[in-house]
């Protein structure tokens, strides 16, 4: 299996006619040379984590990293740009994906508003078709 230290794959927006990327999905394998503070905390809290996953270039406040318990399955889903498979692994990983549409959308096509409670708390709104969507900061 191809097991790079860090994988970055753009997921295209699937709104008709949109040429933008919905977001870039980054998967980092544990044990790579450079880890940031966020990854350091994740590895302390989740000693069994095999790596981390992060969303780049979607909405502000959604680029937090999450622990990856099964790196092989995660890398396979990201390399095949299979948002449904990623969503099945963990439904909090890819906030740009609408499971009801089975499509990914860029931030221009979501109708989402950030809700603040002292700091950022969550996004709430709908996908382009009107399915309700909620993105929590975990
Ligand atoms: Zn939808
Ligand atoms: Zn778009």
Tab-separated table of N, CA and C and ligand atoms in Angstrom:
chain	number	residue	atom	x	y	z
A	1	UNK	N	0.849	-1.195	0.000
A	1	UNK	CA	0.000	0.000	0.000
A	1	UNK	C	0.885	1.247	0.000
A	2	UNK	N	0.501	2.207	-0.753
A	2	UNK	CA	1.170	3.503	-0.742
A	2	UNK	C	0.829	4.194	0.571
A	3	UNK	N	1.833	4.501	1.358
A	3	UNK	CA	1.572	5.049	2.687
A	3	UNK	C	2.442	6.290	2.908
A	4	UNK	N	2.081	7.385	2.237
A	4	UNK	CA	2.903	8.589	2.351
A	4	UNK	C	2.774	9.202	3.749
A	5	UNK	N	3.775	9.971	4.150
A	5	UNK	CA	3.727	10.630	5.455
A	5	UNK	C	2.592	11.649	5.495
A	6	UNK	N	2.379	12.314	4.364
A	6	UNK	CA	1.322	13.311	4.324
A	6	UNK	C	0.708	13.319	2.941
A	7	UNK	N	-0.602	13.242	2.922
A	7	UNK	CA	-1.344	13.146	1.673
A	7	UNK	C	-2.276	14.354	1.609
A	8	UNK	N	-2.291	15.034	0.458
A	8	UNK	CA	-3.205	16.171	0.298
A	8	UNK	C	-3.948	16.011	-1.015
A	9	UNK	N	-5.255	15.836	-0.932
A	9	UNK	CA	-6.050	15.585	-2.132
A	9	UNK	C	-7.206	16.577	-2.178
A	10	UNK	N	-7.350	17.338	-3.287
A	10	UNK	CA	-8.527	18.220	-3.413
A	10	UNK	C	-9.781	17.426	-3.759
A	11	UNK	N	-10.863	17.746	-3.061
A	11	UNK	CA	-12.172	17.159	-3.363
A	11	UNK	C	-12.978	18.200	-4.137
A	12	UNK	N	-13.374	17.911	-5.386
A	12	UNK	CA	-14.054	18.930	-6.189
A	12	UNK	C	-15.464	19.232	-5.685
A	13	UNK	N	-15.873	20.491	-5.879
A	13	UNK	CA	-17.271	20.862	-5.643
A	13	UNK	C	-18.109	20.175	-6.709
A	14	UNK	N	-19.215	19.544	-6.297
A	14	UNK	CA	-20.053	18.806	-7.245
A	14	UNK	C	-21.331	19.545	-7.589
A	15	UNK	N	-21.344	20.862	-7.314
A	15	UNK	CA	-22.451	21.685	-7.773
A	15	UNK	C	-22.314	21.852	-9.275
A	16	UNK	N	-23.420	21.805	-10.011
A	16	UNK	CA	-23.366	21.856	-11.472
A	16	UNK	C	-22.594	23.083	-11.943
A	17	UNK	N	-21.585	22.850	-12.750
A	17	UNK	CA	-20.860	23.947	-13.369
A	17	UNK	C	-19.787	24.573	-12.504
A	18	UNK	N	-19.656	24.155	-11.247
A	18	UNK	CA	-18.649	24.764	-10.377
A	18	UNK	C	-17.311	24.086	-10.603
A	19	UNK	N	-16.276	24.899	-10.766
A	19	UNK	CA	-14.959	24.341	-11.034
A	19	UNK	C	-14.044	24.407	-9.815
A	20	UNK	N	-14.577	24.880	-8.705
A	20	UNK	CA	-13.747	25.026	-7.517
A	20	UNK	C	-13.580	23.690	-6.793
A	21	UNK	N	-12.576	23.646	-5.936
A	21	UNK	CA	-12.455	22.515	-5.011
A	21	UNK	C	-13.341	22.813	-3.809
A	22	UNK	N	-14.038	21.795	-3.320
A	22	UNK	CA	-14.805	21.979	-2.086
A	22	UNK	C	-13.838	22.208	-0.928
A	23	UNK	N	-12.777	21.431	-0.914
A	23	UNK	CA	-11.754	21.549	0.126
A	23	UNK	C	-10.623	20.595	-0.215
A	24	UNK	N	-9.515	20.775	0.476
A	24	UNK	CA	-8.413	19.821	0.367
A	24	UNK	C	-8.415	18.985	1.640
A	25	UNK	N	-8.343	17.687	1.449
A	25	UNK	CA	-8.310	16.782	2.597
A	25	UNK	C	-6.861	16.354	2.811
A	26	UNK	N	-6.383	16.594	4.016
A	26	UNK	CA	-4.997	16.254	4.346
A	26	UNK	C	-4.978	15.146	5.390
A	27	UNK	N	-4.257	14.079	5.073
A	27	UNK	CA	-4.087	12.978	6.021
A	27	UNK	C	-2.600	12.862	6.342
A	28	UNK	N	-2.281	12.869	7.618
A	28	UNK	CA	-0.888	12.739	8.039
A	28	UNK	C	-0.710	11.453	8.819
A	29	UNK	N	0.340	10.757	8.499
A	29	UNK	CA	0.640	9.513	9.207
A	29	UNK	C	1.393	9.822	10.491
A	30	UNK	N	1.066	9.110	11.530
A	30	UNK	CA	1.784	9.285	12.782
A	30	UNK	C	3.232	8.859	12.606
A	31	UNK	N	4.136	9.577	13.235
A	31	UNK	CA	5.530	9.207	13.154
A	31	UNK	C	6.295	10.014	12.121
A	32	UNK	N	5.591	10.899	11.406
A	32	UNK	CA	6.302	11.765	10.481
A	32	UNK	C	7.175	12.723	11.279
A	33	UNK	N	8.151	13.292	10.607
A	33	UNK	CA	9.160	14.083	11.295
A	33	UNK	C	8.571	15.307	11.998
A	34	UNK	N	7.750	16.048	11.291
A	34	UNK	CA	7.260	17.298	11.850
A	34	UNK	C	5.784	17.172	12.210
A	35	UNK	N	5.467	17.409	13.440
A	35	UNK	CA	4.067	17.466	13.829
A	35	UNK	C	3.820	18.822	14.473
A	36	UNK	N	2.605	19.321	14.310
A	36	UNK	CA	2.299	20.613	14.907
A	36	UNK	C	1.675	20.415	16.292
A	37	UNK	N	1.393	21.512	16.973
A	37	UNK	CA	0.867	21.439	18.348
A	37	UNK	C	-0.443	20.678	18.399
A	38	UNK	N	-1.280	20.934	17.387
A	38	UNK	CA	-2.591	20.295	17.382
A	38	UNK	C	-2.451	18.777	17.292
A	39	UNK	N	-1.547	18.327	16.418
A	39	UNK	CA	-1.326	16.885	16.281
A	39	UNK	C	-0.710	16.311	17.550
A	40	UNK	N	0.183	17.078	18.163
A	40	UNK	CA	0.811	16.632	19.403
A	40	UNK	C	-0.253	16.369	20.470
A	41	UNK	N	-1.201	17.274	20.589
A	41	UNK	CA	-2.281	17.111	21.578
A	41	UNK	C	-3.113	15.875	21.232
A	42	UNK	N	-3.421	15.705	19.950
A	42	UNK	CA	-4.235	14.550	19.537
A	42	UNK	C	-3.543	13.239	19.921
A	43	UNK	N	-2.236	13.173	19.700
A	43	UNK	CA	-1.534	11.922	20.010
A	43	UNK	C	-1.431	11.680	21.510
A	44	UNK	N	-1.489	12.743	22.295
A	44	UNK	CA	-1.510	12.547	23.742
A	44	UNK	C	-2.877	12.062	24.206
A	45	UNK	N	-3.922	12.633	23.608
A	45	UNK	CA	-5.276	12.276	24.034
A	45	UNK	C	-5.674	10.904	23.472
A	46	UNK	N	-5.212	10.608	22.256
A	46	UNK	CA	-5.563	9.328	21.615
A	46	UNK	C	-4.277	8.547	21.342
A	47	UNK	N	-3.804	7.795	22.338
A	47	UNK	CA	-2.532	7.074	22.157
A	47	UNK	C	-2.580	6.076	21.004
A	48	UNK	N	-3.770	5.627	20.611
A	48	UNK	CA	-3.870	4.630	19.539
A	48	UNK	C	-4.064	5.251	18.160
A	49	UNK	N	-4.121	6.574	18.082
A	49	UNK	CA	-4.348	7.213	16.779
A	49	UNK	C	-3.222	6.858	15.816
A	50	UNK	N	-3.584	6.513	14.595
A	50	UNK	CA	-2.568	6.171	13.583
A	50	UNK	C	-2.143	7.384	12.768
A	51	UNK	N	-2.917	8.459	12.899
A	51	UNK	CA	-2.603	9.661	12.139
A	51	UNK	C	-3.677	10.703	12.377
A	52	UNK	N	-3.652	11.759	11.563
A	52	UNK	CA	-4.662	12.817	11.698
A	52	UNK	C	-5.221	13.156	10.323
A	53	UNK	N	-6.424	13.717	10.345
A	53	UNK	CA	-7.059	14.187	9.116
A	53	UNK	C	-7.484	15.626	9.340
A	54	UNK	N	-7.380	16.456	8.298
A	54	UNK	CA	-7.649	17.879	8.431
A	54	UNK	C	-8.239	18.372	7.107
A	55	UNK	N	-9.121	19.338	7.203
A	55	UNK	CA	-9.743	19.941	6.027
A	55	UNK	C	-9.121	21.311	5.808
A	56	UNK	N	-8.672	21.582	4.582
A	56	UNK	CA	-8.039	22.866	4.279
A	56	UNK	C	-8.860	23.588	3.221
A	57	UNK	N	-9.109	24.886	3.438
A	57	UNK	CA	-9.704	25.702	2.397
A	57	UNK	C	-11.211	25.623	2.305
A	58	UNK	N	-11.869	25.106	3.320
A	58	UNK	CA	-13.331	25.183	3.347
A	58	UNK	C	-13.685	26.424	4.162
A	59	UNK	N	-14.671	26.384	4.993
A	59	UNK	CA	-15.067	27.556	5.753
A	59	UNK	C	-14.045	27.881	6.841
A	60	UNK	N	-13.987	29.151	7.260
A	60	UNK	CA	-13.170	29.461	8.432
A	60	UNK	C	-13.638	28.621	9.625
A	61	UNK	N	-12.794	28.345	10.518
A	61	UNK	CA	-13.067	27.595	11.764
A	61	UNK	C	-13.316	26.110	11.530
A	62	UNK	N	-13.133	25.602	10.312
A	62	UNK	CA	-13.400	24.170	10.126
A	62	UNK	C	-12.120	23.389	9.814
A	63	UNK	N	-10.971	24.000	10.037
A	63	UNK	CA	-9.730	23.321	9.658
A	63	UNK	C	-9.106	22.578	10.836
A	64	UNK	N	-9.930	22.170	11.786
A	64	UNK	CA	-9.377	21.449	12.926
A	64	UNK	C	-9.008	20.022	12.518
A	65	UNK	N	-7.990	19.479	13.176
A	65	UNK	CA	-7.543	18.117	12.891
A	65	UNK	C	-8.278	17.132	13.787
A	66	UNK	N	-8.490	15.930	13.259
A	66	UNK	CA	-9.108	14.858	14.028
A	66	UNK	C	-8.193	13.646	13.992
A	67	UNK	N	-8.327	12.805	14.986
A	67	UNK	CA	-7.516	11.583	15.012
A	67	UNK	C	-8.062	10.569	14.015
A	68	UNK	N	-7.169	9.791	13.447
A	68	UNK	CA	-7.540	8.735	12.499
A	68	UNK	C	-7.223	7.380	13.136
A	69	UNK	N	-8.253	6.594	13.459
A	69	UNK	CA	-7.987	5.283	14.057
A	69	UNK	C	-7.562	4.240	13.027
A	70	UNK	N	-8.004	4.353	11.786
A	70	UNK	CA	-7.683	3.356	10.756
A	70	UNK	C	-7.096	4.072	9.545
A	71	UNK	N	-5.785	4.205	9.534
A	71	UNK	CA	-5.125	5.008	8.505
A	71	UNK	C	-5.273	4.398	7.113
A	72	UNK	N	-5.171	3.074	7.006
A	72	UNK	CA	-5.237	2.424	5.689
A	72	UNK	C	-6.587	2.698	5.021
A	73	UNK	N	-7.670	2.534	5.769
A	73	UNK	CA	-9.008	2.764	5.209
A	73	UNK	C	-9.191	4.238	4.863
A	74	UNK	N	-8.632	5.116	5.690
A	74	UNK	CA	-8.783	6.551	5.466
A	74	UNK	C	-8.031	6.981	4.210
A	75	UNK	N	-6.801	6.498	4.054
A	75	UNK	CA	-6.002	6.868	2.879
A	75	UNK	C	-6.661	6.338	1.611
A	76	UNK	N	-7.190	5.134	1.678
A	76	UNK	CA	-7.863	4.558	0.516
A	76	UNK	C	-9.054	5.433	0.097
A	77	UNK	N	-9.842	5.864	1.073
A	77	UNK	CA	-11.022	6.693	0.767
A	77	UNK	C	-10.608	8.051	0.205
A	78	UNK	N	-9.541	8.639	0.754
A	78	UNK	CA	-9.103	9.956	0.283
A	78	UNK	C	-8.508	9.834	-1.119
A	79	UNK	N	-7.701	8.808	-1.349
A	79	UNK	CA	-7.082	8.659	-2.669
A	79	UNK	C	-8.116	8.387	-3.749
A	80	UNK	N	-9.210	7.730	-3.394
A	80	UNK	CA	-10.255	7.507	-4.399
A	80	UNK	C	-11.283	8.643	-4.407
A	81	UNK	N	-10.995	9.726	-3.661
A	81	UNK	CA	-11.894	10.886	-3.559
A	81	UNK	C	-13.317	10.403	-3.290
A	82	UNK	N	-13.418	9.529	-2.323
A	82	UNK	CA	-14.691	8.900	-1.995
A	82	UNK	C	-15.234	9.522	-0.701
A	83	UNK	N	-16.004	10.610	-0.866
A	83	UNK	CA	-16.510	11.335	0.301
A	83	UNK	C	-17.461	10.466	1.124
A	84	UNK	N	-18.249	9.629	0.448
A	84	UNK	CA	-19.197	8.772	1.166
A	84	UNK	C	-18.452	7.802	2.081
A	85	UNK	N	-17.332	7.263	1.592
A	85	UNK	CA	-16.556	6.328	2.408
A	85	UNK	C	-15.938	7.044	3.607
A	86	UNK	N	-15.477	8.278	3.390
A	86	UNK	CA	-14.915	9.051	4.502
A	86	UNK	C	-15.991	9.375	5.531
A	87	UNK	N	-17.159	9.730	5.024
A	87	UNK	CA	-18.272	10.050	5.911
A	87	UNK	C	-18.665	8.823	6.729
A	88	UNK	N	-18.568	7.637	6.112
A	88	UNK	CA	-18.904	6.406	6.826
A	88	UNK	C	-17.873	6.114	7.924
A	89	UNK	N	-16.630	6.500	7.689
A	89	UNK	CA	-15.596	6.286	8.704
A	89	UNK	C	-15.815	7.210	9.900
A	90	UNK	N	-16.122	8.475	9.612
A	90	UNK	CA	-16.400	9.429	10.692
A	90	UNK	C	-17.176	10.595	10.103
A	91	UNK	N	-18.385	10.783	10.592
A	91	UNK	CA	-19.246	11.788	9.975
A	91	UNK	C	-18.857	13.221	10.304
A	92	UNK	N	-17.874	13.416	11.171
A	92	UNK	CA	-17.454	14.790	11.466
A	92	UNK	C	-16.272	15.229	10.601
A	93	UNK	N	-15.676	14.310	9.832
A	93	UNK	CA	-14.430	14.645	9.150
A	93	UNK	C	-14.592	15.612	7.991
A	94	UNK	N	-15.649	15.461	7.197
A	94	UNK	CA	-15.736	16.239	5.960
A	94	UNK	C	-17.005	17.086	5.951
A	95	UNK	N	-16.935	18.248	6.601
A	95	UNK	CA	-18.115	19.115	6.722
A	95	UNK	C	-18.596	19.680	5.391
A	96	UNK	N	-17.805	19.523	4.306
A	96	UNK	CA	-18.223	20.043	2.992
A	96	UNK	C	-19.099	19.055	2.239
A	97	UNK	N	-19.378	17.908	2.847
A	97	UNK	CA	-20.118	16.840	2.172
A	97	UNK	C	-21.551	16.787	2.699
A	98	UNK	N	-22.525	16.743	1.763
A	98	UNK	CA	-23.920	16.556	2.174
A	98	UNK	C	-24.293	15.091	1.946
A	99	UNK	N	-24.524	14.331	3.016
A	99	UNK	CA	-24.838	12.905	2.850
A	99	UNK	C	-26.181	12.677	2.161
A	100	UNK	N	-27.112	13.618	2.285
A	100	UNK	CA	-28.417	13.456	1.628
A	100	UNK	C	-28.294	13.592	0.116
A	101	UNK	N	-27.443	14.516	-0.334
A	101	UNK	CA	-27.192	14.676	-1.773
A	101	UNK	C	-26.150	13.676	-2.268
A	102	UNK	N	-25.329	13.158	-1.353
A	102	UNK	CA	-24.138	12.391	-1.702
A	102	UNK	C	-23.229	13.208	-2.621
A	103	UNK	N	-23.038	14.474	-2.248
A	103	UNK	CA	-22.187	15.376	-3.015
A	103	UNK	C	-21.391	16.267	-2.070
A	104	UNK	N	-20.259	16.732	-2.581
A	104	UNK	CA	-19.446	17.717	-1.866
A	104	UNK	C	-19.689	19.079	-2.499
A	105	UNK	N	-19.686	20.128	-1.671
A	105	UNK	CA	-19.877	21.490	-2.184
A	105	UNK	C	-18.832	22.427	-1.587
A	106	UNK	N	-18.430	23.431	-2.401
A	106	UNK	CA	-17.510	24.436	-1.884
A	106	UNK	C	-18.287	25.428	-1.014
A	107	UNK	N	-17.563	26.318	-0.348
A	107	UNK	CA	-18.238	27.196	0.614
A	107	UNK	C	-19.210	28.164	-0.060
A	108	UNK	N	-18.978	28.477	-1.338
A	108	UNK	CA	-19.897	29.370	-2.047
A	108	UNK	C	-21.289	28.769	-2.194
A	109	UNK	N	-21.360	27.458	-2.224
A	109	UNK	CA	-22.646	26.820	-2.492
A	109	UNK	C	-23.362	26.357	-1.242
A	110	UNK	N	-22.706	26.370	-0.132
A	110	UNK	CA	-23.399	26.118	1.131
A	110	UNK	C	-24.028	27.427	1.603
A	111	UNK	N	-25.125	27.302	2.311
A	111	UNK	CA	-25.726	28.466	2.961
A	111	UNK	C	-25.582	28.253	4.467
A	112	UNK	N	-24.386	28.574	4.959
A	112	UNK	CA	-24.067	28.270	6.353
A	112	UNK	C	-23.652	29.538	7.078
A	113	UNK	N	-24.079	29.651	8.306
A	113	UNK	CA	-23.684	30.803	9.117
A	113	UNK	C	-22.988	30.322	10.384
A	114	UNK	N	-21.856	30.985	10.701
A	114	UNK	CA	-21.192	30.615	11.955
A	114	UNK	C	-21.965	31.178	13.147
A	115	UNK	N	-22.124	30.386	14.171
A	115	UNK	CA	-22.793	30.806	15.404
A	115	UNK	C	-21.721	30.930	16.484
A	116	UNK	N	-21.707	32.084	17.144
A	116	UNK	CA	-20.685	32.323	18.157
A	116	UNK	C	-21.288	32.286	19.554
A	117	UNK	N	-20.589	31.617	20.443
A	117	UNK	CA	-20.969	31.607	21.843
A	117	UNK	C	-19.659	31.843	22.590
A	118	UNK	N	-19.320	33.086	22.846
A	118	UNK	CA	-17.970	33.534	23.228
A	118	UNK	C	-17.051	33.319	22.040
A	119	UNK	N	-16.620	32.138	21.796
A	119	UNK	CA	-15.829	31.847	20.597
A	119	UNK	C	-16.726	31.199	19.565
A	120	UNK	N	-16.118	30.730	18.482
A	120	UNK	CA	-16.892	30.032	17.474
A	120	UNK	C	-17.499	28.779	18.089
A	121	UNK	N	-18.775	28.550	17.817
A	121	UNK	CA	-19.425	27.371	18.384
A	121	UNK	C	-19.788	26.356	17.302
A	122	UNK	N	-20.576	26.763	16.321
A	122	UNK	CA	-20.930	25.820	15.261
A	122	UNK	C	-21.446	26.584	14.038
A	123	UNK	N	-21.542	25.894	12.924
A	123	UNK	CA	-22.210	26.412	11.732
A	123	UNK	C	-23.577	25.779	11.641
A	124	UNK	N	-24.522	26.576	11.177
A	124	UNK	CA	-25.814	25.994	10.926
A	124	UNK	C	-26.386	26.593	9.655
A	125	UNK	N	-27.127	25.788	8.883
A	125	UNK	CA	-27.664	26.247	7.610
A	125	UNK	C	-28.039	25.059	6.753
A	126	UNK	N	-27.955	25.258	5.436
A	126	UNK	CA	-28.395	24.201	4.527
A	126	UNK	C	-27.418	24.038	3.365
A	127	UNK	N	-27.534	22.886	2.710
A	127	UNK	CA	-26.807	22.635	1.468
A	127	UNK	C	-27.562	23.356	0.340
A	128	UNK	N	-27.014	23.366	-0.900
A	128	UNK	CA	-27.681	24.095	-1.999
A	128	UNK	C	-29.109	23.612	-2.266
A	129	UNK	N	-29.403	22.378	-1.944
A	129	UNK	CA	-30.735	21.828	-2.188
A	129	UNK	C	-31.682	22.110	-1.014
A	130	UNK	N	-31.108	22.427	0.138
A	130	UNK	CA	-31.941	22.763	1.284
A	130	UNK	C	-31.916	21.763	2.425
A	131	UNK	N	-31.052	20.759	2.325
A	131	UNK	CA	-30.928	19.831	3.453
A	131	UNK	C	-30.280	20.550	4.632
A	132	UNK	N	-30.848	20.403	5.817
A	132	UNK	CA	-30.240	21.060	6.979
A	132	UNK	C	-28.859	20.486	7.272
A	133	UNK	N	-27.958	21.355	7.693
A	133	UNK	CA	-26.593	20.925	7.968
A	133	UNK	C	-26.115	21.625	9.221
A	134	UNK	N	-25.300	20.943	9.964
A	134	UNK	CA	-24.822	21.438	11.242
A	134	UNK	C	-23.370	21.002	11.361
A	135	UNK	N	-22.470	21.971	11.571
A	135	UNK	CA	-21.062	21.616	11.719
A	135	UNK	C	-20.618	22.048	13.104
A	136	UNK	N	-20.323	21.079	13.917
A	136	UNK	CA	-19.912	21.355	15.277
A	136	UNK	C	-18.392	21.385	15.331
A	137	UNK	N	-17.861	22.224	16.181
A	137	UNK	CA	-16.423	22.170	16.422
A	137	UNK	C	-16.170	21.107	17.472
A	138	UNK	N	-15.478	20.045	17.090
A	138	UNK	CA	-15.274	18.973	18.067
A	138	UNK	C	-13.861	19.040	18.620
B	1	LIG	ZN1	-28.007	18.132	0.356
B	2	LIG	ZN1	-18.965	25.198	-5.752
